[in-house]
Structure formats: structure tokens, C-alpha cells
Amino acid sequence: MGFESEIKLGVMGHPIGHSLSPTIFEWISNQLKVPLTYSKMSISPRDLGNTVDTLKKDAEWLGWNVTVPHKEAVLSHLDALSPEARGIRAVNVVKRIDGKLHGFNTDVLGIYNTLCEQNFKIQGCTAVIFGAGGASVAAAHVLGANFASKVSVINRTVERAERMVQALRDRFPKTHFAALPMATASWSQPHVDLYIHATPLGMKNFGDSFDLSLKFVESALAFDMIYVPERTPFLDLAADQGLNTVGGLDMLIWQAIAAWEIWIGEIPDQLELKRQLKCHLQSFLNRN
Ligand SMILES: NC(=O)c1ccc[n+]([C@@H]2O[C@H](COP(=O)([O-])OP(=O)(O)OC[C@H]3O[C@@H](n4cnc5c(N)ncnc54)[C@H](OP(=O)(O)O)[C@@H]3O)[C@@H](O)[C@H]2O)c1
């Protein structure tokens, strides 16, 4: 792909020890024979601005991933934003272009491609999203931008869901957005096509789990953004009730492929690479 010296990439977050990004990008780099170094950067919120300024001046850096808790805070240190990053107000990929820092949000494409792979038709659908954090906003953006009919956002802190849907209503007037509290009775609906779980409930070592008394609509698709473990309580509950399910590994891989294409360029035979990367990550996660 025509790079003369080794490329520097990385991921900044706090904490960062758990990140799968080095495993993903080192694997892609080996497959596509593009030499690079990919570093984990544990950056506290206090040090974010200085670190971004230092990387901006270092021409060896092509870009980096941004993860929790910096996805929103990094915006004020960048020179330009993609339309998705501007809409969501969150960045997970930065690229240096002619000394300027450009911010992107590839979670959006990660979610969109995951739904497409499941042959899910977004236009006209009725969706329920659990959670109102950054991942939920990205999912709601995908649903609104592709003309979902109705999106209900269920959150422990209902005020946060209300703030979120207010901003979405302005951006996507063709989709009906509603905010509801977690209490089961308030959000059970007779017709739902898609459930998206975007909270850490059920994540490895998180402690709390998803409410296992929930009753889903059987014909819907259930999508859990959590990828460790691969089979979550949410997915098991949905599968037990007859729903098709998809876990967070697909989204993780698609957002990484989109990041690679922003940094390096188009990946030939993307679907085959995605399939192989998923196998690689599954065996990596089984070993660790
Ligand atoms: N597969 C992928 O590529 C991918 C990408 C991004 C995120 N994710 C996953 O998506 C999930 C959400 O990430 P995020 O970035 O949106 O996180 P976030 O911004 O911190 O939001 C967390 C959400 O979970 C809710 N929550 C947290 N603890 C809870 C509890 N004990 N009971 C009920 N609700 C609780 C929060 O509710 P309150 O508002 O009430 O606090 C909030 O709505 C995480 O599991 C993350 O790993 C996956």
C-alpha cells in the first residue's frame, strides 16, 4: 500500500489494559503485510490535551483509536470532524492529515454493517435500545439516519435518555423517538423488530446482570454490544425466547475495519478478512 516507513498507530483510553485493538490491528497488519506498531496509551483525562498536542506534532503518527473515557472530550482538541462524529459528538478514530487532526466515528458503520449482515431492514423498523451512553447514541444515529419508524430508549437514568432523544428528534424528524425508564411494564410493546443492548450489564467482571424476567417479541433480532463474554445473559435470554441474536464481536470488527480503511486504505475482500478476524478473536478470547 505504499508506506515507506513503519506506521505508528495506537489506542488511548483510561484504563486501557483490556483493549482488544492491538490484537485486531496487529492481526490485520500481518494479513495485509502492512508493517506497523500499535501501542496502548493509558492517558488520564487530565493528560488528554497535552498528549493529543504531542502526537499532532509527531509526523510518524498516522492516527489512533480513542476509547472510554475520552470519546467526547477529545473533540475539542481536533481540527475537523466527520459528519457522524459531529452528529454524535463522539470520536473513536483520529487521523493526522497534513498536520491536522481529523475525528471519525466508526462505531456507526460497525453497527450498520452488523445489522446488514443479519439482513435486518432498518427502514420502517421499530427498535428498543437499552442504555443511553455513547454506544446507544451511535445505534440511535444509525436507526434515525436509515429511517427507522420508532426507537424507544430505555435507561436507568431516564433524564439522560430524555436528553438523548431530544437531540435525535431534531436531527431525524422522520423517526419517532421515545425515552423510558427501566421498569419493565413501561416499555413492553406488542411490536418490536430489534432490541439493542448498550449497557455493561452482563459484561465479564461487571457484577450486575441483565433483568432476566424480560419478555421479548419473538420475531425480533436481539443485538448485544458486549463482546466479552461472547454469549451474554441478554443474548441467552433472547435466544431462549426464540429470537435471532448477534453479539458485539461483529460490531467491534466492523468498526476496526472501517478505522483501517480511514488510516491505510481499502481492504480487498473485506468479508473474508472479517470472517477470519472473527475466528482469530474468538480463539484469542477463549485463551485469555
Ligand atoms: N462491540 C463494540 O464494538 C462496542 C463499542 C462500544 C461500546 N460497546 C459496549 O456497549 C456498552 C455501553 O458502552 P457505552 O460506551 O455506551 O457506555 P457508557 O457511555 O458508559 O453508558 C453506559 C450505559 O449503561 C447504563 N448502565 C451502566 N451501569 C448500569 C447498571 N448497573 N444498571 C443499569 N444500567 C447501567 C448507563 O445508565 P445510566 O445513564 O443510568 O448511568 C448508560 O446508559 C458497554 O458494554 C461497551 O463495552 C461495545
mmCIF file with all atom_site columns, N, CA and C in Angstrom, residues 17 21-22 29 32 37 61 85 122 134 156 163 180 182 191 205 220 231 236 260-261 276:
data_model
loop_
_atom_site.group_PDB
_atom_site.id
_atom_site.type_symbol
_atom_site.label_atom_id
_atom_site.label_alt_id
_atom_site.label_comp_id
_atom_site.label_asym_id
_atom_site.label_entity_id
_atom_site.label_seq_id
_atom_site.pdbx_PDB_ins_code
_atom_site.Cartn_x
_atom_site.Cartn_y
_atom_site.Cartn_z
_atom_site.occupancy
_atom_site.B_iso_or_equiv
_atom_site.pdbx_formal_charge
_atom_site.auth_seq_id
_atom_site.auth_comp_id
_atom_site.auth_asym_id
_atom_site.auth_atom_id
_atom_site.pdbx_PDB_model_num
ATOM 1  N N  . GLY A 1 17  ? -5.905  -1.481  29.662 1.00 0.00 ? 17  GLY A N  1
ATOM 2  C CA . GLY A 1 17  ? -5.360  -2.846  29.675 1.00 0.00 ? 17  GLY A CA 1
ATOM 3  C C  . GLY A 1 17  ? -6.208  -3.858  28.943 1.00 0.00 ? 17  GLY A C  1
ATOM 4  N N  . SER A 1 21  ? -7.876  -3.789  20.721 1.00 0.00 ? 21  SER A N  1
ATOM 5  C CA . SER A 1 21  ? -7.430  -3.113  19.491 1.00 0.00 ? 21  SER A CA 1
ATOM 6  C C  . SER A 1 21  ? -6.031  -3.550  19.045 1.00 0.00 ? 21  SER A C  1
ATOM 7  N N  . PRO A 1 22  ? -5.020  -3.673  19.952 1.00 0.00 ? 22  PRO A N  1
ATOM 8  C CA . PRO A 1 22  ? -3.707  -4.114  19.465 1.00 0.00 ? 22  PRO A CA 1
ATOM 9  C C  . PRO A 1 22  ? -3.791  -5.483  18.786 1.00 0.00 ? 22  PRO A C  1
ATOM 10 N N  . SER A 1 29  ? -2.554  -6.136  10.179 1.00 0.00 ? 29  SER A N  1
ATOM 11 C CA . SER A 1 29  ? -1.273  -5.703  9.601  1.00 0.00 ? 29  SER A CA 1
ATOM 12 C C  . SER A 1 29  ? -0.479  -6.903  9.067  1.00 0.00 ? 29  SER A C  1
ATOM 13 N N  . LEU A 1 32  ? -2.309  -8.261  5.828  1.00 0.00 ? 32  LEU A N  1
ATOM 14 C CA . LEU A 1 32  ? -2.207  -7.401  4.636  1.00 0.00 ? 32  LEU A CA 1
ATOM 15 C C  . LEU A 1 32  ? -0.769  -6.956  4.374  1.00 0.00 ? 32  LEU A C  1
ATOM 16 N N  . THR A 1 37  ? 3.444   -0.291  14.094 1.00 0.00 ? 37  THR A N  1
ATOM 17 C CA . THR A 1 37  ? 3.451   -0.516  15.544 1.00 0.00 ? 37  THR A CA 1
ATOM 18 C C  . THR A 1 37  ? 2.148   0.056   16.072 1.00 0.00 ? 37  THR A C  1
ATOM 19 N N  . TRP A 1 61  ? 3.198   9.651   13.491 1.00 0.00 ? 61  TRP A N  1
ATOM 20 C CA . TRP A 1 61  ? 1.877   9.129   13.872 1.00 0.00 ? 61  TRP A CA 1
ATOM 21 C C  . TRP A 1 61  ? 0.879   9.336   12.739 1.00 0.00 ? 61  TRP A C  1
ATOM 22 N N  . ALA A 1 85  ? -19.274 11.859  13.409 1.00 0.00 ? 85  ALA A N  1
ATOM 23 C CA . ALA A 1 85  ? -18.672 12.305  14.673 1.00 0.00 ? 85  ALA A CA 1
ATOM 24 C C  . ALA A 1 85  ? -19.307 13.611  15.130 1.00 0.00 ? 85  ALA A C  1
ATOM 25 N N  . ILE A 1 122 ? -33.617 -1.736  8.278  1.00 0.00 ? 122 ILE A N  1
ATOM 26 C CA . ILE A 1 122 ? -33.791 -0.661  9.269  1.00 0.00 ? 122 ILE A CA 1
ATOM 27 C C  . ILE A 1 122 ? -34.993 0.221   8.911  1.00 0.00 ? 122 ILE A C  1
ATOM 28 N N  . GLY A 1 134 ? -22.704 6.448   25.084 1.00 0.00 ? 134 GLY A N  1
ATOM 29 C CA . GLY A 1 134 ? -22.160 6.707   23.752 1.00 0.00 ? 134 GLY A CA 1
ATOM 30 C C  . GLY A 1 134 ? -22.551 5.651   22.723 1.00 0.00 ? 134 GLY A C  1
ATOM 31 N N  . ARG A 1 156 ? -31.633 3.434   32.859 1.00 0.00 ? 156 ARG A N  1
ATOM 32 C CA . ARG A 1 156 ? -31.727 3.529   34.322 1.00 0.00 ? 156 ARG A CA 1
ATOM 33 C C  . ARG A 1 156 ? -31.987 4.982   34.721 1.00 0.00 ? 156 ARG A C  1
ATOM 34 N N  . ARG A 1 163 ? -32.685 13.505  27.365 1.00 0.00 ? 163 ARG A N  1
ATOM 35 C CA . ARG A 1 163 ? -31.778 14.462  26.706 1.00 0.00 ? 163 ARG A CA 1
ATOM 36 C C  . ARG A 1 163 ? -31.308 13.899  25.364 1.00 0.00 ? 163 ARG A C  1
ATOM 37 N N  . LEU A 1 180 ? -37.715 6.094   28.006 1.00 0.00 ? 180 LEU A N  1
ATOM 38 C CA . LEU A 1 180 ? -38.492 5.401   29.042 1.00 0.00 ? 180 LEU A CA 1
ATOM 39 C C  . LEU A 1 180 ? -37.566 4.892   30.140 1.00 0.00 ? 180 LEU A C  1
ATOM 40 N N  . MET A 1 182 ? -36.288 2.088   33.123 1.00 0.00 ? 182 MET A N  1
ATOM 41 C CA . MET A 1 182 ? -36.014 0.647   33.028 1.00 0.00 ? 182 MET A CA 1
ATOM 42 C C  . MET A 1 182 ? -37.201 -0.248  33.411 1.00 0.00 ? 182 MET A C  1
ATOM 43 N N  . HIS A 1 191 ? -45.234 -4.753  19.295 1.00 0.00 ? 191 HIS A N  1
ATOM 44 C CA . HIS A 1 191 ? -44.493 -4.979  18.056 1.00 0.00 ? 191 HIS A CA 1
ATOM 45 C C  . HIS A 1 191 ? -43.097 -4.367  18.145 1.00 0.00 ? 191 HIS A C  1
ATOM 46 N N  . ASN A 1 205 ? -16.849 -9.695  34.571 1.00 0.00 ? 205 ASN A N  1
ATOM 47 C CA . ASN A 1 205 ? -16.388 -8.991  35.778 1.00 0.00 ? 205 ASN A CA 1
ATOM 48 C C  . ASN A 1 205 ? -17.213 -7.756  36.141 1.00 0.00 ? 205 ASN A C  1
ATOM 49 N N  . ALA A 1 220 ? -38.266 -10.702 16.655 1.00 0.00 ? 220 ALA A N  1
ATOM 50 C CA . ALA A 1 220 ? -37.265 -9.622  16.581 1.00 0.00 ? 220 ALA A CA 1
ATOM 51 C C  . ALA A 1 220 ? -35.841 -10.169 16.540 1.00 0.00 ? 220 ALA A C  1
ATOM 52 N N  . ARG A 1 231 ? -21.296 -14.979 24.550 1.00 0.00 ? 231 ARG A N  1
ATOM 53 C CA . ARG A 1 231 ? -22.711 -15.263 24.833 1.00 0.00 ? 231 ARG A CA 1
ATOM 54 C C  . ARG A 1 231 ? -23.055 -14.594 26.158 1.00 0.00 ? 231 ARG A C  1
ATOM 55 N N  . ASP A 1 236 ? -28.602 -14.951 25.693 1.00 0.00 ? 236 ASP A N  1
ATOM 56 C CA . ASP A 1 236 ? -29.163 -16.264 26.072 1.00 0.00 ? 236 ASP A CA 1
ATOM 57 C C  . ASP A 1 236 ? -30.666 -16.149 26.315 1.00 0.00 ? 236 ASP A C  1
ATOM 58 N N  . TRP A 1 260 ? -9.323  1.034   9.865  1.00 0.00 ? 260 TRP A N  1
ATOM 59 C CA . TRP A 1 260 ? -8.177  0.684   8.996  1.00 0.00 ? 260 TRP A CA 1
ATOM 60 C C  . TRP A 1 260 ? -8.320  1.376   7.643  1.00 0.00 ? 260 TRP A C  1
ATOM 61 N N  . GLU A 1 261 ? -9.522  1.333   7.096  1.00 0.00 ? 261 GLU A N  1
ATOM 62 C CA . GLU A 1 261 ? -9.712  1.913   5.758  1.00 0.00 ? 261 GLU A CA 1
ATOM 63 C C  . GLU A 1 261 ? -9.549  3.438   5.777  1.00 0.00 ? 261 GLU A C  1
ATOM 64 N N  . GLN A 1 276 ? -12.226 -14.238 8.960  1.00 0.00 ? 276 GLN A N  1
ATOM 65 C CA . GLN A 1 276 ? -11.003 -14.788 9.567  1.00 0.00 ? 276 GLN A CA 1
ATOM 66 C C  . GLN A 1 276 ? -10.646 -14.068 10.869 1.00 0.00 ? 276 GLN A C  1
#
